[in-house]
Amino acid sequence: MKDLFDLTGKIALVTGASRGIGESIARLLASRGAHVIVSSRKIDACQAVADSIKADGHKASAFACHVGDMEQIDAVFEHIKNEFGQIDVLVNNAAANPYYGHILDTDLAAFDKTVEVNIRGYFFMSTAAGKMMKEQGGGVILNTASVNGLVAGDKQGIYSITKAAVISMTKAFAKECGPLNIRVNALLPGLTDTKFASALTTNDKVLKMALHSIPLGRVAEPDEMAGTVLYLVSDASSYTTGATIVVDGGMLA
């Protein structure tokens, strides 16, 4: 029987992959046979993850890309085209959340940075990958959104707004790219123990309130997000596109 989760021969680009959820995704995809391009803003951190993956006997390389910078987006896809000639999987996971506070006090710099990375970055990473996938006959795009895109997080206004946009973006790309054999889906993580979420997980009062609303009674580990991504980028989900899968310990139930 065919292994529906086998990614042998696939080229996968994972952004925000130097730590947290992105790193867990990169490691799992590599373990299933993909050559994973580990990407984030800092090349040293990317290279460390790529080297660790290779030390485990899998395929990986590193390429720095700040998805808020259009020239760097162009550069990473030019590199992929020249080095590999294909892109089978794009995981848009890099994100920005520079402001935690009342929505009325959001300043322009925080607004611009969050929108630049979480909306503009995801959009143009997806169009660049999608054009390559169209030429080669198909591919898969996975967006890391958030449960905040469904229910806005307290003191996380602009971040929540951008994640709602990512959910809408996922559906728009899925609708128009389905005829091109490009599937587009989204992972919606709940509270996860990462540096990115440290403003929540290190605040005892906030954490206690959050755990009260999570039926499983705990914060997720990054590895617990990667399995859903593997499903969505593999042949196991070959008839799934436009889906938004919530992985939140039951919080929204």
Short mmCIF file of C-alpha atoms in Angstrom, two decimals:
data_model
loop_
_atom_site.label_atom_id
_atom_site.label_comp_id
_atom_site.label_asym_id
_atom_site.label_seq_id
_atom_site.Cartn_x
_atom_site.Cartn_y
_atom_site.Cartn_z
CA MET A 1 0.00 0.00 0.00
CA LYS A 2 1.23 3.47 -0.90
CA ASP A 3 2.53 5.57 1.98
CA LEU A 4 0.32 8.64 1.73
CA PHE A 5 2.65 10.62 3.98
CA ASP A 6 5.79 9.97 1.91
CA LEU A 7 7.40 13.21 0.69
CA THR A 8 10.43 11.66 -1.02
CA GLY A 9 11.65 13.86 -3.87
CA LYS A 10 9.64 16.89 -2.75
CA ILE A 11 11.20 20.31 -2.26
CA ALA A 12 9.66 22.12 0.71
CA LEU A 13 10.28 25.71 1.81
CA VAL A 14 9.38 26.43 5.43
CA THR A 15 9.53 30.03 6.63
CA GLY A 16 10.03 30.95 10.26
CA ALA A 17 11.74 27.57 10.59
CA SER A 18 14.66 28.44 12.86
CA ARG A 19 12.63 27.70 16.01
CA GLY A 20 9.20 26.87 17.40
CA ILE A 21 6.42 25.52 15.22
CA GLY A 22 8.35 26.17 12.01
CA GLU A 23 11.34 24.15 13.16
CA SER A 24 9.10 21.25 14.18
CA ILE A 25 7.42 21.34 10.77
CA ALA A 26 10.76 21.40 8.97
CA ARG A 27 12.07 18.43 10.96
CA LEU A 28 8.95 16.33 10.37
CA LEU A 29 8.77 17.02 6.63
CA ALA A 30 12.45 16.15 6.28
CA SER A 31 11.91 12.91 8.21
CA ARG A 32 9.29 11.95 5.62
CA GLY A 33 11.72 12.38 2.74
CA ALA A 34 11.42 16.02 1.64
CA HIS A 35 14.41 18.25 1.04
CA VAL A 36 13.53 21.09 3.38
CA ILE A 37 14.76 24.64 2.86
CA VAL A 38 14.95 26.12 6.35
CA SER A 39 14.24 29.84 6.16
CA SER A 40 13.97 32.76 8.55
CA ARG A 41 15.58 36.17 8.87
CA LYS A 42 18.91 35.00 10.32
CA ILE A 43 21.05 32.62 8.30
CA ASP A 44 23.03 31.31 11.28
CA ALA A 45 19.89 30.10 13.04
CA CYS A 46 18.60 28.54 9.80
CA GLN A 47 21.90 26.80 9.17
CA ALA A 48 21.96 25.33 12.67
CA VAL A 49 18.56 23.71 12.13
CA ALA A 50 19.48 22.51 8.64
CA ASP A 51 22.73 21.00 9.93
CA SER A 52 20.86 19.22 12.71
CA ILE A 53 18.38 17.77 10.23
CA LYS A 54 21.22 16.53 8.03
CA ALA A 55 22.95 15.04 11.07
CA ASP A 56 19.81 12.96 11.55
CA GLY A 57 20.24 11.58 8.04
CA HIS A 58 17.73 13.75 6.24
CA LYS A 59 17.93 16.43 3.52
CA ALA A 60 17.96 20.14 4.32
CA SER A 61 19.55 23.44 3.39
CA ALA A 62 19.30 26.98 4.70
CA PHE A 63 18.40 30.27 3.05
CA ALA A 64 17.71 33.52 4.89
CA CYS A 65 14.56 35.38 3.91
CA HIS A 66 12.66 38.14 5.68
CA VAL A 67 9.18 37.76 4.19
CA GLY A 68 8.46 41.42 4.88
CA ASP A 69 11.10 42.32 2.26
CA MET A 70 9.99 41.93 -1.36
CA GLU A 71 13.55 41.69 -2.68
CA GLN A 72 14.30 38.84 -0.28
CA ILE A 73 11.15 37.02 -1.41
CA ASP A 74 12.35 37.30 -5.01
CA ALA A 75 15.80 36.09 -3.98
CA VAL A 76 14.66 32.93 -2.22
CA PHE A 77 12.54 31.80 -5.16
CA GLU A 78 15.31 32.61 -7.64
CA HIS A 79 17.58 30.44 -5.50
CA ILE A 80 15.04 27.60 -5.45
CA LYS A 81 14.54 27.81 -9.20
CA ASN A 82 18.29 27.72 -9.89
CA GLU A 83 19.19 25.13 -7.23
CA PHE A 84 16.25 22.71 -7.43
CA GLY A 85 14.13 23.66 -10.43
CA GLN A 86 10.92 23.05 -8.48
CA ILE A 87 8.95 23.93 -5.36
CA ASP A 88 6.44 21.33 -4.22
CA VAL A 89 5.52 22.62 -0.77
CA LEU A 90 5.45 26.12 0.68
CA VAL A 91 4.78 26.52 4.39
CA ASN A 92 4.09 30.16 5.24
CA ASN A 93 4.89 30.11 8.94
CA ALA A 94 6.95 33.25 9.63
CA ALA A 95 4.91 35.83 11.51
CA ALA A 96 5.17 39.11 13.38
CA ASN A 97 3.42 40.14 16.59
CA PRO A 98 5.36 43.15 17.89
CA TYR A 99 2.57 44.67 19.96
CA TYR A 100 0.70 43.30 22.98
CA GLY A 101 -1.71 45.85 24.44
CA HIS A 102 -5.00 47.64 24.01
CA ILE A 103 -6.05 47.98 20.38
CA LEU A 104 -6.61 51.74 20.76
CA ASP A 105 -2.92 52.20 21.54
CA THR A 106 -1.62 50.38 18.45
CA ASP A 107 0.95 52.60 16.77
CA LEU A 108 1.65 52.82 13.06
CA ALA A 109 5.00 51.02 13.26
CA ALA A 110 3.47 47.98 14.95
CA PHE A 111 0.54 48.02 12.54
CA ASP A 112 2.79 48.22 9.48
CA LYS A 113 5.18 45.50 10.63
CA THR A 114 2.39 43.07 11.46
CA VAL A 115 0.58 43.63 8.17
CA GLU A 116 3.84 43.60 6.19
CA VAL A 117 4.83 40.14 7.38
CA ASN A 118 1.53 38.41 8.14
CA ILE A 119 -0.48 39.56 5.12
CA ARG A 120 1.77 41.01 2.44
CA GLY A 121 4.51 38.47 3.09
CA TYR A 122 2.18 35.47 2.96
CA PHE A 123 0.47 36.83 -0.15
CA PHE A 124 3.60 37.40 -2.23
CA MET A 125 5.33 34.24 -0.99
CA SER A 126 2.23 32.40 -2.19
CA THR A 127 2.08 34.10 -5.58
CA ALA A 128 5.79 33.43 -6.21
CA ALA A 129 5.46 29.78 -5.22
CA GLY A 130 2.16 29.46 -7.06
CA LYS A 131 3.67 30.63 -10.33
CA MET A 132 6.37 27.98 -10.11
CA MET A 133 3.82 25.34 -9.12
CA LYS A 134 1.61 26.31 -12.07
CA GLU A 135 4.51 25.75 -14.47
CA GLN A 136 5.37 22.35 -12.99
CA GLY A 137 1.78 21.10 -12.79
CA GLY A 138 0.88 21.54 -9.12
CA GLY A 139 1.95 21.87 -5.52
CA VAL A 140 0.77 22.62 -2.01
CA ILE A 141 0.72 25.81 0.07
CA LEU A 142 0.15 25.71 3.82
CA ASN A 143 -0.49 28.86 5.83
CA THR A 144 -0.01 29.05 9.57
CA ALA A 145 -2.90 31.23 10.74
CA SER A 146 -4.20 31.17 14.34
CA VAL A 147 -7.33 30.60 16.39
CA ASN A 148 -7.07 34.38 16.88
CA GLY A 149 -8.21 34.66 13.28
CA LEU A 150 -11.57 33.21 14.37
CA VAL A 151 -11.86 34.73 17.85
CA ALA A 152 -9.74 37.83 18.42
CA GLY A 153 -7.22 37.53 21.22
CA ASP A 154 -7.38 40.05 24.04
CA LYS A 155 -4.69 42.72 23.58
CA GLN A 156 -3.73 41.08 20.29
CA GLY A 157 -5.89 43.17 18.00
CA ILE A 158 -3.84 43.80 14.90
CA TYR A 159 -2.28 40.33 15.08
CA SER A 160 -5.76 38.78 15.22
CA ILE A 161 -6.90 40.92 12.30
CA THR A 162 -4.00 39.77 10.14
CA LYS A 163 -4.62 36.12 11.01
CA ALA A 164 -8.26 36.50 9.99
CA ALA A 165 -6.93 37.83 6.70
CA VAL A 166 -4.69 34.75 6.35
CA ILE A 167 -7.77 32.52 6.70
CA SER A 168 -9.55 34.50 3.97
CA MET A 169 -6.39 34.47 1.85
CA THR A 170 -6.21 30.69 2.15
CA LYS A 171 -9.71 30.32 0.78
CA ALA A 172 -9.15 32.83 -2.03
CA PHE A 173 -5.98 31.11 -3.21
CA ALA A 174 -7.61 27.68 -2.90
CA LYS A 175 -10.54 28.75 -5.07
CA GLU A 176 -8.45 30.25 -7.86
CA CYS A 177 -5.53 27.82 -7.77
CA GLY A 178 -7.48 24.57 -7.48
CA PRO A 179 -7.83 24.30 -11.28
CA LEU A 180 -4.02 24.55 -11.46
CA ASN A 181 -3.65 21.51 -9.17
CA ILE A 182 -2.40 23.73 -6.35
CA ARG A 183 -3.93 22.99 -2.97
CA VAL A 184 -3.97 25.70 -0.28
CA ASN A 185 -4.88 25.04 3.36
CA ALA A 186 -4.32 26.57 6.78
CA LEU A 187 -3.29 25.42 10.24
CA LEU A 188 -4.88 27.35 13.11
CA PRO A 189 -2.79 26.73 16.24
CA GLY A 190 -4.03 27.46 19.70
CA LEU A 191 -1.76 28.49 22.55
CA THR A 192 1.63 26.88 21.94
CA ASP A 193 4.78 26.94 24.04
CA THR A 194 7.06 29.02 21.81
CA LYS A 195 9.16 32.15 22.21
CA PHE A 196 6.65 33.85 19.91
CA ALA A 197 3.85 33.25 22.44
CA SER A 198 5.95 34.05 25.51
CA ALA A 199 3.94 37.20 26.31
CA LEU A 200 1.09 34.82 27.12
CA THR A 201 2.82 31.73 28.43
CA THR A 202 5.12 33.58 30.85
CA ASN A 203 2.34 35.69 32.38
CA ASP A 204 0.90 33.54 35.17
CA LYS A 205 -2.40 35.42 35.33
CA VAL A 206 -2.96 35.30 31.57
CA LEU A 207 -1.82 31.68 31.36
CA LYS A 208 -4.18 30.59 34.13
CA MET A 209 -7.12 32.22 32.37
CA ALA A 210 -6.13 30.63 29.06
CA LEU A 211 -5.78 27.15 30.53
CA HIS A 212 -9.24 27.46 32.08
CA SER A 213 -10.66 27.73 28.56
CA ILE A 214 -8.69 24.77 27.13
CA PRO A 215 -10.41 21.40 27.72
CA LEU A 216 -7.11 19.49 27.47
CA GLY A 217 -5.85 21.75 30.26
CA ARG A 218 -2.40 22.52 28.91
CA VAL A 219 -0.40 24.50 26.39
CA ALA A 220 0.58 22.72 23.16
CA GLU A 221 4.12 21.75 22.26
CA PRO A 222 5.38 22.86 18.81
CA ASP A 223 5.67 19.23 17.69
CA GLU A 224 1.92 18.85 18.18
CA MET A 225 1.29 21.23 15.28
CA ALA A 226 3.57 19.50 12.78
CA GLY A 227 1.46 16.38 12.26
CA THR A 228 -1.47 18.38 10.92
CA VAL A 229 0.87 20.15 8.51
CA LEU A 230 2.26 16.82 7.28
CA TYR A 231 -1.29 15.68 6.57
CA LEU A 232 -2.14 18.86 4.69
CA VAL A 233 0.97 18.89 2.48
CA SER A 234 0.98 15.16 1.69
CA ASP A 235 -1.11 12.93 -0.55
CA ALA A 236 -3.11 11.95 2.54
CA SER A 237 -5.09 15.17 1.96
CA SER A 238 -5.16 15.03 -1.85
CA TYR A 239 -8.82 16.12 -1.98
CA THR A 240 -8.48 18.81 0.69
CA THR A 241 -8.13 22.46 -0.26
CA GLY A 242 -9.44 25.66 1.29
CA ALA A 243 -9.53 23.93 4.67
CA THR A 244 -8.70 25.62 7.96
CA ILE A 245 -7.87 23.07 10.64
CA VAL A 246 -7.98 24.19 14.26
CA VAL A 247 -5.45 22.57 16.63
CA ASP A 248 -6.20 24.22 19.96
CA GLY A 249 -6.80 21.57 22.62
CA GLY A 250 -10.53 22.17 22.32
CA MET A 251 -10.44 25.86 23.22
CA LEU A 252 -12.96 26.91 20.57
CA ALA A 253 -15.18 23.90 21.17
#
